Amino acid sequence: MKVMILGLGQYPKGSGVAAALYFARRKDDLLVVDPYYTVAMAKNVARLKRFKNVKFVLGKHATGRVRDMDLVVRHQRIRSNEPELKMARKHGVPIESELSVFLEACPAPVVGVTGTRGKSTTTALLHSMLEASKRWRKTWLGGNILVSPLTYMDEIKERDIVVLEMSSFQLEGLGEAGRSPQIALLTNLMRDHLNTYASMEEYAEAKVQIFRHQSAEDLAILPAEKAFDAYASEAPGSVYRWGKKGSPEVALVQESKLKIMGAHNVRNAEAAAAVALLLGVKKTAVKKSLESFKGLENRQEIVAVKRGITFVNDTTSTTPDATIAAVRVFRASGRHRVHLIFGGADKELEFGEIARVLGKRK
């Protein structure tokens, strides 16, 4: 089979190089194309050069080569209007993504987690719950946390379970391929990536691909708020609305002593607990994970306390909503003098609310 990998990426376990290695080891005829090649990708190129069945087109487009392909696999950061993808659609060449390839081949059930904020924390916490339950031979973790599941595809058994964080960019690829994970969790929807998407509606449409292509036997788990009613009605399979007052997950989180701080992390914990309980994990195992989970790096991470000043690494707060949540956490804990260092790129989001929050002394 002739396969084009469109977009290589720089991360050693990222989606582009993982897909390339997966097909290279299958001895397919592979063409790796990255029009936006940089020297940061050189190590990934070097890893692929040992395969005689791999060729490269780097730093330029390869639109004319598409018609000769049996399959195009797009990197999550390759936009849908790239000329290679347009050519593939014109000539009926199938377009897949690293995650859609994985979902098609994976012998074990897959839990997909998405949302605007907190999806990494929720994914990691859910993984710890499922792993602690010992209901499965092995619980795998991957996706948007820089580890493509294709890196361990050949090791997965039917008695395993896989937990994947899925970004909006990854879910676009699933939408085009017409695939969704068997169990899909949506944590929340907030304004984000409006420098990439034309509107909030377009961004939300990418997110709901996580359950849009499920079967009648699959399960979608969405927030209980009324704002998600329309999305819930579109799910092809069963639907559970997490976070209702008095629900098992809410009650369990309320009685647990969480180490992670903030109302937003309570919500993350409730979402993870809902999935775990639905999958048959015992409440004792869920509670144990809730109380032992310390959070992830770069997320409200206290890195030092010097001369009465607490230094916090919250560099994954890439939206005003996320920064506001962190500020409120540390103000509520008694640390009222908060000094913020801003940076990063403009996502064309509104900064009015964060200005109002920061303008208050407490």
mmCIF file of N, CA and C in Angstrom, residues 28 65 111 166 189 215 220 245 289 303 315 349:
data_model
loop_
_atom_site.group_PDB
_atom_site.id
_atom_site.type_symbol
_atom_site.label_atom_id
_atom_site.label_comp_id
_atom_site.label_asym_id
_atom_site.label_seq_id
_atom_site.Cartn_x
_atom_site.Cartn_y
_atom_site.Cartn_z
ATOM 1 N N ASP A 28 4.848 -0.788 4.277
ATOM 2 C CA ASP A 28 4.140 -0.059 3.226
ATOM 3 C C ASP A 28 5.108 0.897 2.532
ATOM 4 N N ARG A 65 1.845 14.271 -5.986
ATOM 5 C CA ARG A 65 2.077 12.874 -5.635
ATOM 6 C C ARG A 65 0.837 12.201 -5.033
ATOM 7 N N VAL A 111 -11.446 4.897 25.561
ATOM 8 C CA VAL A 111 -12.149 6.016 26.181
ATOM 9 C C VAL A 111 -11.502 7.298 25.679
ATOM 10 N N MET A 166 -8.080 13.914 23.659
ATOM 11 C CA MET A 166 -8.281 14.266 22.257
ATOM 12 C C MET A 166 -8.519 15.764 22.116
ATOM 13 N N LEU A 189 -17.084 23.140 27.331
ATOM 14 C CA LEU A 189 -16.838 23.890 26.091
ATOM 15 C C LEU A 189 -16.739 25.375 26.426
ATOM 16 N N SER A 215 -21.483 4.109 17.502
ATOM 17 C CA SER A 215 -22.550 3.178 17.138
ATOM 18 C C SER A 215 -23.617 3.191 18.229
ATOM 19 N N ALA A 220 -21.818 8.027 25.211
ATOM 20 C CA ALA A 220 -21.361 9.422 25.273
ATOM 21 C C ALA A 220 -21.684 9.980 26.656
ATOM 22 N N LYS A 245 -26.732 17.146 40.541
ATOM 23 C CA LYS A 245 -26.762 17.168 41.997
ATOM 24 C C LYS A 245 -27.271 15.831 42.525
ATOM 25 N N SER A 289 -8.089 7.004 44.243
ATOM 26 C CA SER A 289 -7.417 7.799 43.205
ATOM 27 C C SER A 289 -7.708 9.282 43.378
ATOM 28 N N VAL A 303 6.094 25.478 42.551
ATOM 29 C CA VAL A 303 7.470 25.036 42.290
ATOM 30 C C VAL A 303 8.457 25.518 43.357
ATOM 31 N N THR A 315 1.664 27.243 33.263
ATOM 32 C CA THR A 315 1.911 27.611 31.870
ATOM 33 C C THR A 315 0.970 26.953 30.877
ATOM 34 N N LEU A 349 -9.174 35.911 21.706
ATOM 35 C CA LEU A 349 -10.150 35.756 22.774
ATOM 36 C C LEU A 349 -10.344 37.078 23.496
#
